mmCIF file of N, CA and C in Angstrom:
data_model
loop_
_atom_site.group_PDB
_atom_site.id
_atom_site.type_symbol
_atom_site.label_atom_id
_atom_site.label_comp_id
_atom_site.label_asym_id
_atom_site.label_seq_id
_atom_site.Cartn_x
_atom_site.Cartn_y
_atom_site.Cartn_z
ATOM 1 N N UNK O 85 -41.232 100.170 -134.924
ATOM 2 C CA UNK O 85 -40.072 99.364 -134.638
ATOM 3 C C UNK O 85 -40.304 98.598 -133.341
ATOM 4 N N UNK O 86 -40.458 97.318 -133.179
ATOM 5 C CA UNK O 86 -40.515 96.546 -132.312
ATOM 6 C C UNK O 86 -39.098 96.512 -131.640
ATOM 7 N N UNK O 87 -39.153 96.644 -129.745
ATOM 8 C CA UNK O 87 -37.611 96.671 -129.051
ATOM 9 C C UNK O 87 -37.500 95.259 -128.589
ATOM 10 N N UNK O 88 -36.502 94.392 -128.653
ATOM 11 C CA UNK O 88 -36.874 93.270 -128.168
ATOM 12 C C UNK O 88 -36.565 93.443 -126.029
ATOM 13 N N UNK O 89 -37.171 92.646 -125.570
ATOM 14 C CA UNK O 89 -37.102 93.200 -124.210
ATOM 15 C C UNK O 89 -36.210 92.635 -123.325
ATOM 16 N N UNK O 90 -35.229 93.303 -122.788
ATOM 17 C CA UNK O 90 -33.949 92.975 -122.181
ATOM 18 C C UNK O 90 -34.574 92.103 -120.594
ATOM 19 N N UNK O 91 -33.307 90.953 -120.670
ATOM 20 C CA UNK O 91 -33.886 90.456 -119.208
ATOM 21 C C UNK O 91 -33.469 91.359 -118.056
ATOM 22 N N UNK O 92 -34.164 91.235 -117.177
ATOM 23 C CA UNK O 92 -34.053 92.653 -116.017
ATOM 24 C C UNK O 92 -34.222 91.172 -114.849
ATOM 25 N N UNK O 93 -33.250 90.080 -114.871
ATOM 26 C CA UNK O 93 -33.324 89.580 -113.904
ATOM 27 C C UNK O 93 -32.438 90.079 -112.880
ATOM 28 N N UNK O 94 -33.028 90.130 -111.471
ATOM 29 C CA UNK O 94 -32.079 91.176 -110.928
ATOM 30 C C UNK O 94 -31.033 89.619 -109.760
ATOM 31 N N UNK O 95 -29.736 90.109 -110.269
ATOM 32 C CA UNK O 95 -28.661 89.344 -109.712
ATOM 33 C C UNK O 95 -28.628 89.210 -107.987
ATOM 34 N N UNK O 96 -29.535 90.015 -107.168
ATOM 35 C CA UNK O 96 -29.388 89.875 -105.983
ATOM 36 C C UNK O 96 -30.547 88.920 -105.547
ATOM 37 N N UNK O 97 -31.579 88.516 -106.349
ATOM 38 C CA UNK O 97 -32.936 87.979 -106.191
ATOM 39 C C UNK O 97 -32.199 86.520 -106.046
ATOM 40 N N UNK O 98 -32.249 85.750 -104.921
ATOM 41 C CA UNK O 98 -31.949 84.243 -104.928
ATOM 42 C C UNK O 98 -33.109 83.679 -105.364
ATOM 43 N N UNK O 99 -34.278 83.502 -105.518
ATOM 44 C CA UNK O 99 -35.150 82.598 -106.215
ATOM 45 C C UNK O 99 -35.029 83.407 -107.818
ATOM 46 N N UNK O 100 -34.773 84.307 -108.107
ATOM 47 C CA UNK O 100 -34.832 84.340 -109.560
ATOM 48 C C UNK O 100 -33.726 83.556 -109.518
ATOM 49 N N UNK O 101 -32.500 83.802 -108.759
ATOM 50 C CA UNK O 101 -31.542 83.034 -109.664
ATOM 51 C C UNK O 101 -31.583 81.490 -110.101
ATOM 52 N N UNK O 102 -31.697 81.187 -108.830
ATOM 53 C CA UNK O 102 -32.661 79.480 -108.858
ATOM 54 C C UNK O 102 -33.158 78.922 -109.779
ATOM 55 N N UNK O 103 -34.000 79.810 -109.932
ATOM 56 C CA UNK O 103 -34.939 79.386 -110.825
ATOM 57 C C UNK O 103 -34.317 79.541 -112.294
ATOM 58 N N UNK O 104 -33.166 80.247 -112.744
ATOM 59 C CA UNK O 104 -32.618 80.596 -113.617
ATOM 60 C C UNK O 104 -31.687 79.425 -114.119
ATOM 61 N N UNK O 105 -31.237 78.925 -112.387
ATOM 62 C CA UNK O 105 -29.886 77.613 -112.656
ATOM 63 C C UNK O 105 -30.696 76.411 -112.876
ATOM 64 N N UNK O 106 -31.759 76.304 -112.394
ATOM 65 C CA UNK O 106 -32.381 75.433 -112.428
ATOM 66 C C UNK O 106 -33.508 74.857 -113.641
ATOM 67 N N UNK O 107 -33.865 75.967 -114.662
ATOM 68 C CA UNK O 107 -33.934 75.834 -115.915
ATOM 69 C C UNK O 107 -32.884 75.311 -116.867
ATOM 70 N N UNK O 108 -31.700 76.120 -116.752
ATOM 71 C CA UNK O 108 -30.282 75.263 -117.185
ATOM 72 C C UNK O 108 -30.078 74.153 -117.072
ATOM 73 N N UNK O 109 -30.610 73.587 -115.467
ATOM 74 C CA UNK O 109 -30.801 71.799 -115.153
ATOM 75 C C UNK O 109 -31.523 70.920 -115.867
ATOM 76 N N UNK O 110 -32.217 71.756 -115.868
ATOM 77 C CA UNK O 110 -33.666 70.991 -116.209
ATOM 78 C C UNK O 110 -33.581 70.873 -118.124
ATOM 79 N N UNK O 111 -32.612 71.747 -118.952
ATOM 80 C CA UNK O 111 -32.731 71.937 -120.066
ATOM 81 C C UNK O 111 -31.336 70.319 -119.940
ATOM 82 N N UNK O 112 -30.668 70.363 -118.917
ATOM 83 C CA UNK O 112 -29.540 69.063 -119.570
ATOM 84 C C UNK O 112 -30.549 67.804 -118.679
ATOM 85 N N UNK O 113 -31.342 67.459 -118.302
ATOM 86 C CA UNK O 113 -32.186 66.757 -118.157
ATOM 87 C C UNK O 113 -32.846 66.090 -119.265
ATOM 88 N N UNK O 114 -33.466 66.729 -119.823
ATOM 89 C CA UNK O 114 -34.064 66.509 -121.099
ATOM 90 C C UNK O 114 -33.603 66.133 -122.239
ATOM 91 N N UNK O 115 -32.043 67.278 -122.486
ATOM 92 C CA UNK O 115 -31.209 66.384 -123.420
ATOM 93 C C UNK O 115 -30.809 65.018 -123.432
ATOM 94 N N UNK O 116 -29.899 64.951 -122.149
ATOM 95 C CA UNK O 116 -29.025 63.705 -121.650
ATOM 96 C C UNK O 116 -29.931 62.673 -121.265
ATOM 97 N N UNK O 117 -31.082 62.967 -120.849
ATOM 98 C CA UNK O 117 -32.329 62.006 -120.522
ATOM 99 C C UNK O 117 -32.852 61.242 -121.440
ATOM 100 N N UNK O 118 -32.999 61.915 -123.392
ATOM 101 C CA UNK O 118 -33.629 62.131 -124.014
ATOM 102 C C UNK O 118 -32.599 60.905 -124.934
ATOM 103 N N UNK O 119 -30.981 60.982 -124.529
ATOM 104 C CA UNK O 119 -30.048 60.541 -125.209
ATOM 105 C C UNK O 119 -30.433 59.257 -124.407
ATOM 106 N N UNK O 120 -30.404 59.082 -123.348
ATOM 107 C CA UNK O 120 -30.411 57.416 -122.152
ATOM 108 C C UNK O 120 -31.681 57.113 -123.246
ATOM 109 N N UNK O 121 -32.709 57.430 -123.117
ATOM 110 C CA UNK O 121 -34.390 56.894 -123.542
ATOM 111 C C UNK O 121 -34.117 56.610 -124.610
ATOM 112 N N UNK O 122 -33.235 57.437 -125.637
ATOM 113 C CA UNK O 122 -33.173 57.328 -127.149
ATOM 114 C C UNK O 122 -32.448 55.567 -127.122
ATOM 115 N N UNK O 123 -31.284 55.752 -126.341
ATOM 116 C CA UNK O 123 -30.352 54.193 -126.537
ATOM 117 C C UNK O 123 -31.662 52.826 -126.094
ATOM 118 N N UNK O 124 -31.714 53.185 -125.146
ATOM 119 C CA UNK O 124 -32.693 52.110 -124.825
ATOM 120 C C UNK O 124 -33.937 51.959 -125.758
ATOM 121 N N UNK O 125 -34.246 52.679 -126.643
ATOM 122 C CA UNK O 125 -35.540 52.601 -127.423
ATOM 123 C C UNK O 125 -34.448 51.616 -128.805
ATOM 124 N N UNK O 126 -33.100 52.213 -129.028
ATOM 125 C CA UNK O 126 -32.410 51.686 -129.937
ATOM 126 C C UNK O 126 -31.796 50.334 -129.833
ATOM 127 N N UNK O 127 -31.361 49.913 -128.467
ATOM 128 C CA UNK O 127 -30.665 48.878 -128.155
ATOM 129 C C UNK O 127 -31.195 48.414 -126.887
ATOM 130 N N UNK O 128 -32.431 48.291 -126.298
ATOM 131 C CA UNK O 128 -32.900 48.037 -125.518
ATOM 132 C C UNK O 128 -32.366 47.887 -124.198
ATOM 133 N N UNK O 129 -32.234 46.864 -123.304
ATOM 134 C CA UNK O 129 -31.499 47.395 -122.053
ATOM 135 C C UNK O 129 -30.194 46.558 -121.984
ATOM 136 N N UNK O 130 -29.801 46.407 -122.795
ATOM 137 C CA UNK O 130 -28.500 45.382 -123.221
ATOM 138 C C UNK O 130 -26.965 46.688 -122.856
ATOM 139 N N UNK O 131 -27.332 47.623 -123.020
ATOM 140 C CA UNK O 131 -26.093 48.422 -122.585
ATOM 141 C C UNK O 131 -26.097 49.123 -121.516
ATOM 142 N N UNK O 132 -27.434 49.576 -120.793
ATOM 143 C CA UNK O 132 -27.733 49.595 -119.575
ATOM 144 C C UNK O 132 -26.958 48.195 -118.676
ATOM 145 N N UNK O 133 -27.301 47.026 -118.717
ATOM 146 C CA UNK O 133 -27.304 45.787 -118.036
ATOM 147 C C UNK O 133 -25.204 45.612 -118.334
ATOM 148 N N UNK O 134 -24.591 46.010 -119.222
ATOM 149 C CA UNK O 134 -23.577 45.712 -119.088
ATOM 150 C C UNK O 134 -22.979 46.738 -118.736
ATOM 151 N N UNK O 135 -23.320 47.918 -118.435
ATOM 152 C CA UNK O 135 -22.647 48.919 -117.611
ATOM 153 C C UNK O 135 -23.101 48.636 -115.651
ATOM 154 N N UNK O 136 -24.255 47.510 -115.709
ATOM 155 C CA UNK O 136 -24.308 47.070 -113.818
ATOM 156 C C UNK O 136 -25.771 48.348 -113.584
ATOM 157 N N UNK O 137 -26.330 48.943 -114.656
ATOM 158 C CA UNK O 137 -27.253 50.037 -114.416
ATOM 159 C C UNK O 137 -28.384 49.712 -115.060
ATOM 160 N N UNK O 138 -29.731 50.649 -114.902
ATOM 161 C CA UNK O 138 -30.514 50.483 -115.592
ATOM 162 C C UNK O 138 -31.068 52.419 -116.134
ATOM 163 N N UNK O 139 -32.016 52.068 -116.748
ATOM 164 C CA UNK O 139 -32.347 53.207 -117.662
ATOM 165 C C UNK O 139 -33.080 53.755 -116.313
ATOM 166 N N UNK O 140 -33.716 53.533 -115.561
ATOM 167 C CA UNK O 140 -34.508 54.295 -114.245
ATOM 168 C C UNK O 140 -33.066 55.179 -113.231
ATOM 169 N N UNK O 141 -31.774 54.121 -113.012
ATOM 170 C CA UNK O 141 -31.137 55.087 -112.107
ATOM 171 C C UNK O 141 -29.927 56.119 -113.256
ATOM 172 N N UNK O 142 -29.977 56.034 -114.317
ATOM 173 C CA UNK O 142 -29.195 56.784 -115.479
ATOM 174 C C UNK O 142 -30.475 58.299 -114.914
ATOM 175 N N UNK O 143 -31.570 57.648 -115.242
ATOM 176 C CA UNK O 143 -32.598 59.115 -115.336
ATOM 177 C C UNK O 143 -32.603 59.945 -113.951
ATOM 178 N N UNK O 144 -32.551 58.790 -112.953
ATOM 179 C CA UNK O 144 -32.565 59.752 -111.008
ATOM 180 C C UNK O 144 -31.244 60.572 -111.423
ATOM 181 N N UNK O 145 -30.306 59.874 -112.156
ATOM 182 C CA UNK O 145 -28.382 60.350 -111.726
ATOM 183 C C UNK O 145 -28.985 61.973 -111.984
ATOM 184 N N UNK O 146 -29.239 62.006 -113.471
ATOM 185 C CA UNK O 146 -29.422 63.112 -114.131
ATOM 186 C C UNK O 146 -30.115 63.644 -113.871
ATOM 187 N N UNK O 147 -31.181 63.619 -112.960
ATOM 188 C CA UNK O 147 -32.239 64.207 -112.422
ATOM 189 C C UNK O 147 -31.589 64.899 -110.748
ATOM 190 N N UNK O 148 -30.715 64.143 -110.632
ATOM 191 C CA UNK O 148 -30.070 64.788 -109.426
ATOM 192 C C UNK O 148 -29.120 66.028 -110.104
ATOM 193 N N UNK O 149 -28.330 65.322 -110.763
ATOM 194 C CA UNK O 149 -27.441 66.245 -111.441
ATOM 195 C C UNK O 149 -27.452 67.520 -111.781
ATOM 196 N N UNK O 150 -29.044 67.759 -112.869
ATOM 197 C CA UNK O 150 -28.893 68.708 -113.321
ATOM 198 C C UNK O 150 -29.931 69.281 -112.293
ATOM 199 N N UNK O 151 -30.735 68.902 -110.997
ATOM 200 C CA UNK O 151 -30.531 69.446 -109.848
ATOM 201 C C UNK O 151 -29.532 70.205 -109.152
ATOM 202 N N UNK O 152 -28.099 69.384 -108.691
ATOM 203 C CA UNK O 152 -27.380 70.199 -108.338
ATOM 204 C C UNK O 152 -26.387 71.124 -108.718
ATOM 205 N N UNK O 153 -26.380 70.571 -110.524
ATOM 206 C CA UNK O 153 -25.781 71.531 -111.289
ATOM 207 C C UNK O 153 -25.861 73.125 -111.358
ATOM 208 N N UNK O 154 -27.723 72.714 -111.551
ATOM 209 C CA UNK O 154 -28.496 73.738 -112.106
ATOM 210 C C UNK O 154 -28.623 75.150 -110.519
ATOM 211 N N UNK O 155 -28.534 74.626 -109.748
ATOM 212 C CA UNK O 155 -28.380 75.320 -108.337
ATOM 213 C C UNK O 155 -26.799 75.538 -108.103
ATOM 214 N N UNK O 156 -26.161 74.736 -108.551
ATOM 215 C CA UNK O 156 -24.772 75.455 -108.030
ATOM 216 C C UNK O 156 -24.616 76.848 -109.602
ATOM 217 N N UNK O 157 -25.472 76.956 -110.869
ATOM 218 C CA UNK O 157 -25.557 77.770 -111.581
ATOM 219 C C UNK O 157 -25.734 78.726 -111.104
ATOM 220 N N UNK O 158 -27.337 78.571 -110.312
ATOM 221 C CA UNK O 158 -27.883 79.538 -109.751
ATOM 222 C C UNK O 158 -27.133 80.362 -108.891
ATOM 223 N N UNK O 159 -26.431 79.648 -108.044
ATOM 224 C CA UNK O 159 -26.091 80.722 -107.071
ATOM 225 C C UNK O 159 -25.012 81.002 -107.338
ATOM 226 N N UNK O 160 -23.919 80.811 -108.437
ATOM 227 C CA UNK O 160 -22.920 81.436 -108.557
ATOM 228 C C UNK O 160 -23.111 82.444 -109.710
ATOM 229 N N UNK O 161 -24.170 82.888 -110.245
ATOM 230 C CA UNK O 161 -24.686 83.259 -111.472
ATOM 231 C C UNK O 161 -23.987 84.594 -111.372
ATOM 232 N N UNK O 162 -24.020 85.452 -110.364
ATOM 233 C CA UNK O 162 -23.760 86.953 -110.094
ATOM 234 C C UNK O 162 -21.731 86.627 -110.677
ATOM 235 N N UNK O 163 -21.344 85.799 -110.316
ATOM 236 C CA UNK O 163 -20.071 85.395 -110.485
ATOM 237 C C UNK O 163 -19.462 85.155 -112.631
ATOM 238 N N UNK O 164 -20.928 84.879 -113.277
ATOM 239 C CA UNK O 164 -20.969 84.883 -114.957
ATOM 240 C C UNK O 164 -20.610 86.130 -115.050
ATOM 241 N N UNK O 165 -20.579 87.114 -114.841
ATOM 242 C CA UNK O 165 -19.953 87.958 -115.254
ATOM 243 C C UNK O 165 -18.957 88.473 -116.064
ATOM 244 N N UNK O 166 -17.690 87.874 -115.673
ATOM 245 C CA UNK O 166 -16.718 87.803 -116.660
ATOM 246 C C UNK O 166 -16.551 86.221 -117.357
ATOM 247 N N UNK O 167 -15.576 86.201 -118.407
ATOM 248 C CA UNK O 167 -15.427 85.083 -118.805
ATOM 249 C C UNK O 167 -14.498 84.263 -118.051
ATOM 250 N N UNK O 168 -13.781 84.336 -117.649
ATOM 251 C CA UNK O 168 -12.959 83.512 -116.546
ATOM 252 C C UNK O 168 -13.899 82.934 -115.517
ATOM 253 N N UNK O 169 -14.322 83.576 -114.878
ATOM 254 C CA UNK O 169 -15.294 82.999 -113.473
ATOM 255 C C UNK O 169 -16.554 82.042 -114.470
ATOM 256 N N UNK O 170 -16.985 83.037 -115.630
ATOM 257 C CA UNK O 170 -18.227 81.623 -116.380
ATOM 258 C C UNK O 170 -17.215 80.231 -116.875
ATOM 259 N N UNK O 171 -15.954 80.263 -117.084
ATOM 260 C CA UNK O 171 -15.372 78.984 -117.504
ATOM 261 C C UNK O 171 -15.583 77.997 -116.301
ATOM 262 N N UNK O 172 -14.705 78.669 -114.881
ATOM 263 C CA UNK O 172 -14.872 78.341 -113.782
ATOM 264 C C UNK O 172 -15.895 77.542 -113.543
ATOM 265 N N UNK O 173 -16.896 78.369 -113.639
ATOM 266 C CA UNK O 173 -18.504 77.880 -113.047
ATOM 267 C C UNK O 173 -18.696 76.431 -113.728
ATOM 268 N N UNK O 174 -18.597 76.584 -115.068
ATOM 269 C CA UNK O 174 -18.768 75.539 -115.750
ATOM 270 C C UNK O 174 -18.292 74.484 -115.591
ATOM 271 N N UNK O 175 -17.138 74.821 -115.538
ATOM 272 C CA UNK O 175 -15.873 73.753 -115.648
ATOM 273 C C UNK O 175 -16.359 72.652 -114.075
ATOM 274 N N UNK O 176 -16.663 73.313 -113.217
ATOM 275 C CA UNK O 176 -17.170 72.800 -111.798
ATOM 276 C C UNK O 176 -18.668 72.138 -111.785
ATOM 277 N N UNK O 177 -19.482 72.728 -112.483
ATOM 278 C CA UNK O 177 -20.846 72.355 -112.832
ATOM 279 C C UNK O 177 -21.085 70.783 -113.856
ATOM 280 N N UNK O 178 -20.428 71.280 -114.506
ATOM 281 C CA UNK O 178 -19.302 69.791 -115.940
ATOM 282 C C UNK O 178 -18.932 68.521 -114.737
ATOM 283 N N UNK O 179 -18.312 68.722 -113.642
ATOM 284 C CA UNK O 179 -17.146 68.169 -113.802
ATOM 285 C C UNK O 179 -18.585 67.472 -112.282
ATOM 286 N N UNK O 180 -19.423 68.414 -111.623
ATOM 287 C CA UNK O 180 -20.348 67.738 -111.068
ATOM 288 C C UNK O 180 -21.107 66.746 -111.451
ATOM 289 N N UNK O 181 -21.657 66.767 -112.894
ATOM 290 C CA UNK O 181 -22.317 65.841 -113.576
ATOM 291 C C UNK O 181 -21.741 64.376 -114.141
ATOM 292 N N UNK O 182 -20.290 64.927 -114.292
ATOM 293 C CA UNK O 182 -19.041 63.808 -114.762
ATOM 294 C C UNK O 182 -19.683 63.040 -113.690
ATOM 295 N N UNK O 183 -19.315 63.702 -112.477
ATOM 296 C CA UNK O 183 -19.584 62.039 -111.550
ATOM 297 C C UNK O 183 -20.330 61.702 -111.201
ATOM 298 N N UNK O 184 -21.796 62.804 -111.297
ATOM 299 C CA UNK O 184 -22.744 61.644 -111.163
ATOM 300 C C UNK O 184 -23.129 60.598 -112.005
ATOM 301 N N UNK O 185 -22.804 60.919 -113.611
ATOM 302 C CA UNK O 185 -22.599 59.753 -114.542
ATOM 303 C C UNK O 185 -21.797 58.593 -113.716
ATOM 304 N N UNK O 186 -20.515 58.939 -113.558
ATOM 305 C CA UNK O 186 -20.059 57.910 -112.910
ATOM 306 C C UNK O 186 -20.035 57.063 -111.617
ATOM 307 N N UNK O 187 -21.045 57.824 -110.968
ATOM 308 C CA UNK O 187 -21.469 56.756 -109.853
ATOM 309 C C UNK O 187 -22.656 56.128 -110.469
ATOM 310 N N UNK O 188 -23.000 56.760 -111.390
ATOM 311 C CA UNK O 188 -24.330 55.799 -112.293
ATOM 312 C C UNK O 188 -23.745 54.606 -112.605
ATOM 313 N N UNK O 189 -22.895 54.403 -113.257
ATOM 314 C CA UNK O 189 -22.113 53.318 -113.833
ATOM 315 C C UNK O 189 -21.536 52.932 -113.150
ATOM 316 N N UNK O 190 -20.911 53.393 -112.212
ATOM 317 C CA UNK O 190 -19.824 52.399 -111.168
ATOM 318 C C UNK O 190 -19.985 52.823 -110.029
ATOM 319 N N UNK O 191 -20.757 53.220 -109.276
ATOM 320 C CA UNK O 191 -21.196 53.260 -107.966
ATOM 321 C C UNK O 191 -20.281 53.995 -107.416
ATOM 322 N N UNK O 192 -20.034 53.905 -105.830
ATOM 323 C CA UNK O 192 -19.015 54.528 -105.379
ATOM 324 C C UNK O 192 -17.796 54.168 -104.954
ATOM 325 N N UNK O 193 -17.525 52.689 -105.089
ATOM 326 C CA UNK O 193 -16.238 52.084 -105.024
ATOM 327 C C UNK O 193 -15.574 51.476 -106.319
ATOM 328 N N UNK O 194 -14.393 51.364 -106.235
ATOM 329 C CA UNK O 194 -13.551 50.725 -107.372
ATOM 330 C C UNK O 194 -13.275 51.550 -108.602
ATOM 331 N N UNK O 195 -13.277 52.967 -108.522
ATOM 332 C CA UNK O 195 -12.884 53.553 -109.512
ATOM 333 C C UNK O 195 -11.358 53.374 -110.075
ATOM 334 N N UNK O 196 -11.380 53.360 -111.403
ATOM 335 C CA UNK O 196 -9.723 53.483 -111.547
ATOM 336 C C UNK O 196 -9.786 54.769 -112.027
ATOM 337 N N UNK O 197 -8.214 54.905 -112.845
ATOM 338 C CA UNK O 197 -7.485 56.582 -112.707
ATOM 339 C C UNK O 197 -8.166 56.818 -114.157
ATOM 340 N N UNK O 198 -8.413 55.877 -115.127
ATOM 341 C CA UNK O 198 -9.367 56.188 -116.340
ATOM 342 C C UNK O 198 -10.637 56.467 -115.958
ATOM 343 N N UNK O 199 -11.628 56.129 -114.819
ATOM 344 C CA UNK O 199 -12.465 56.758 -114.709
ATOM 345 C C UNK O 199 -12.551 58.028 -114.576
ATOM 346 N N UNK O 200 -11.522 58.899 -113.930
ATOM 347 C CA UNK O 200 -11.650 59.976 -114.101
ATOM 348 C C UNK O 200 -11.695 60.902 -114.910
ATOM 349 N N UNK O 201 -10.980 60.085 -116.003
ATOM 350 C CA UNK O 201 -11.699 60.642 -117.621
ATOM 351 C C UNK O 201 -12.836 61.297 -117.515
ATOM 352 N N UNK O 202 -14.127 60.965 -117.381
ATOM 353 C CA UNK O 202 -15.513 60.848 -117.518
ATOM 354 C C UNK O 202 -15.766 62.631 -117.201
ATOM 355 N N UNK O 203 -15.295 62.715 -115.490
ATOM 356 C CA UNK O 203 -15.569 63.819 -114.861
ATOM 357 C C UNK O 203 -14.612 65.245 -115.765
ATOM 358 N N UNK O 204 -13.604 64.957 -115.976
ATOM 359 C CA UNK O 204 -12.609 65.950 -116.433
ATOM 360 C C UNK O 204 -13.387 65.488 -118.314
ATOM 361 N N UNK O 205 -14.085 65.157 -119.017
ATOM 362 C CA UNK O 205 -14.354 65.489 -120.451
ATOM 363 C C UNK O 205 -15.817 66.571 -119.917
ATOM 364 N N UNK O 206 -16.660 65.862 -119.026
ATOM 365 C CA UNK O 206 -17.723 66.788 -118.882
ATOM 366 C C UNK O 206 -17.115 68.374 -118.474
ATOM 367 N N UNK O 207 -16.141 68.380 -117.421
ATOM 368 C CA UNK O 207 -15.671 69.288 -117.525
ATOM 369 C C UNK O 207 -15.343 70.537 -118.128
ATOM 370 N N UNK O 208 -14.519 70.041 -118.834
ATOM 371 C CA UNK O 208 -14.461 70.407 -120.409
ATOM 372 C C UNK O 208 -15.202 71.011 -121.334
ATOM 373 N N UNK O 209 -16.150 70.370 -120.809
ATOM 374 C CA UNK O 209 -17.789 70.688 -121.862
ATOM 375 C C UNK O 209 -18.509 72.275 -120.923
ATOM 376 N N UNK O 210 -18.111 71.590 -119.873
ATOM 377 C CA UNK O 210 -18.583 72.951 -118.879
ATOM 378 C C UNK O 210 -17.700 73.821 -118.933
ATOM 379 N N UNK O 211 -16.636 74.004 -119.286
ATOM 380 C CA UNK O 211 -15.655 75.039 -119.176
ATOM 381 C C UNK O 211 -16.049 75.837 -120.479
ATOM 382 N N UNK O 212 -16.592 74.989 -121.757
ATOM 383 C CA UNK O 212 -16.719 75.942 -123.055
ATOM 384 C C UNK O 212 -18.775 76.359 -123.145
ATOM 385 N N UNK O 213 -19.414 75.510 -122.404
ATOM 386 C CA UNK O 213 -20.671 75.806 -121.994
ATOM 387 C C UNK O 213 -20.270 77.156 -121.041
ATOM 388 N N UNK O 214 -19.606 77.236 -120.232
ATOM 389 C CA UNK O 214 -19.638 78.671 -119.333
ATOM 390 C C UNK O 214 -19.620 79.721 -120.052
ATOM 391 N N UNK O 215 -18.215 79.682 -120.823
ATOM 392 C CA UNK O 215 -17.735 80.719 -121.469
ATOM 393 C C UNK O 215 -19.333 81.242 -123.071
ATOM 394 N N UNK O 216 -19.794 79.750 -123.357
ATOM 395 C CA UNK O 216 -21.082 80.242 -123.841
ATOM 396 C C UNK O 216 -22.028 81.287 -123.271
ATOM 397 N N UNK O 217 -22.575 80.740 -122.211
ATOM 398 C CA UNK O 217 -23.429 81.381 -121.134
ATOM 399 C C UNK O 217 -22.999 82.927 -120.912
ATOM 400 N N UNK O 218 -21.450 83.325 -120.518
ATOM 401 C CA UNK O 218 -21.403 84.273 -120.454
ATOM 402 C C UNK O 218 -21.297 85.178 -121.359
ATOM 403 N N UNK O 219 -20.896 84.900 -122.868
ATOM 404 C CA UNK O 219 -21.474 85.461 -123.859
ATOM 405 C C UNK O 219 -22.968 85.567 -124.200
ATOM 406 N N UNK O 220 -23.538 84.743 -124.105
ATOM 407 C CA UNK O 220 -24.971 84.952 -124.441
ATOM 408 C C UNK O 220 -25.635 86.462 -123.208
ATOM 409 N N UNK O 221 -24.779 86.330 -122.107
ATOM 410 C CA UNK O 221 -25.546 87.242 -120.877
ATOM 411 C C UNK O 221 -24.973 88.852 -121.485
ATOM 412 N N UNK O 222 -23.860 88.530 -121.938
ATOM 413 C CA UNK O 222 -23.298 89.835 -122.514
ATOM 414 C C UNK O 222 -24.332 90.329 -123.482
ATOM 415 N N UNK O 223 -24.440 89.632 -124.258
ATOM 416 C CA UNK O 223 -25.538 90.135 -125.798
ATOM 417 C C UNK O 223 -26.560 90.519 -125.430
ATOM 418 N N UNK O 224 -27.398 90.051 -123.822
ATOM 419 C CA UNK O 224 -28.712 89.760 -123.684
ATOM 420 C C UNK O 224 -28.659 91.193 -122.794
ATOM 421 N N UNK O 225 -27.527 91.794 -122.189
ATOM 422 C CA UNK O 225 -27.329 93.171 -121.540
ATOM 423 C C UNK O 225 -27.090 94.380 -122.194
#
C-alpha cells in the first residue's frame, strides 16, 4: 500500500512560507499573464492601446502583483487555518491585485466610483479562492 506523503511544512519557517505564497503568485502570474498574451496573440494590441496600456506593463502589473499577493499569502499563511481568516486573507490578497489591474489601466489618478468595481470583483474571487485554500490545507493535514 503506497501512503501518500503529508506536507510537513512547518508554519513557523518564514522562508518556507514565502516560498509557499509565492508559488501561489507565481501560479496567478502565469494564468492572468497567459490570458494578457492569449488577447494580444488574438486581437493584437488594439485593446491594450485603448485601455492607454500595453501588453509589457499588464505583465510588470501582474508580476508585481502576484509578488505582493503571493507574500502577503505567505506571511499570513499560519492565519489559513480556519475558514474565516482564509476568506479574509483572500478577500485582501483579491482585492490587492484588483488594483494593481487598475493602476494598469488607469494609472493613479482619475478613478471613478465604478472603478472600484474591478478591486471589490477580484476580491470576491479571493474571498472564495481563500476559503478554497483552506480546504485544500485541511485535506492535505
Amino acid at each position: 500500500m503506497v501512503q501518500r506523503r503529508r506536507s510537513t511544512m512547518s508554519l513557523n519557517s518564514w522562508g518556507e512560507r514565502l516560498r509557499w505564497g509565492l508559488r501561489w503568485g507565481f501560479v496567478y502570474v502565469v494564468i492572468f499573464g497567459g490570458f494578457a498574451i492569449l488577447l494580444r496573440i488574438i486581437d493584437g494590441s488594439r485593446s491594450f492601446i485603448e485601455h492607454g496600456t500595453s501588453l509589457a506593463a499588464v505583465l510588470e502589473a501582474y508580476l508585481l502583483a502576484g509578488f505582493v499577493g503571493g507574500t502577503l499569502l505567505g506571511v499570513t499563511r499560519p492565519w489559513l487555518s480556519t475558514k474565516a481568516a482564509s476568506a479574509c486573507v483572500g478577500a485582501v490578497v483579491g482585492s490587492t491585485v484588483g488594483f494593481a489591474f487598475l493602476i494598469t489601466n488607469n494609472g493613479v489618478d482619475g478613478w471613478t466610483a465604478f472603478d472600484y468595481v474591478l478591486p471589490g470583483i477580484f476580491a470576491l474571487i479571493g474571498l472564495a479562492t481563500g476559503i478554497g485554500i483552506h480546504r485544500n490545507i485541511q485535506l492535505r493535514a
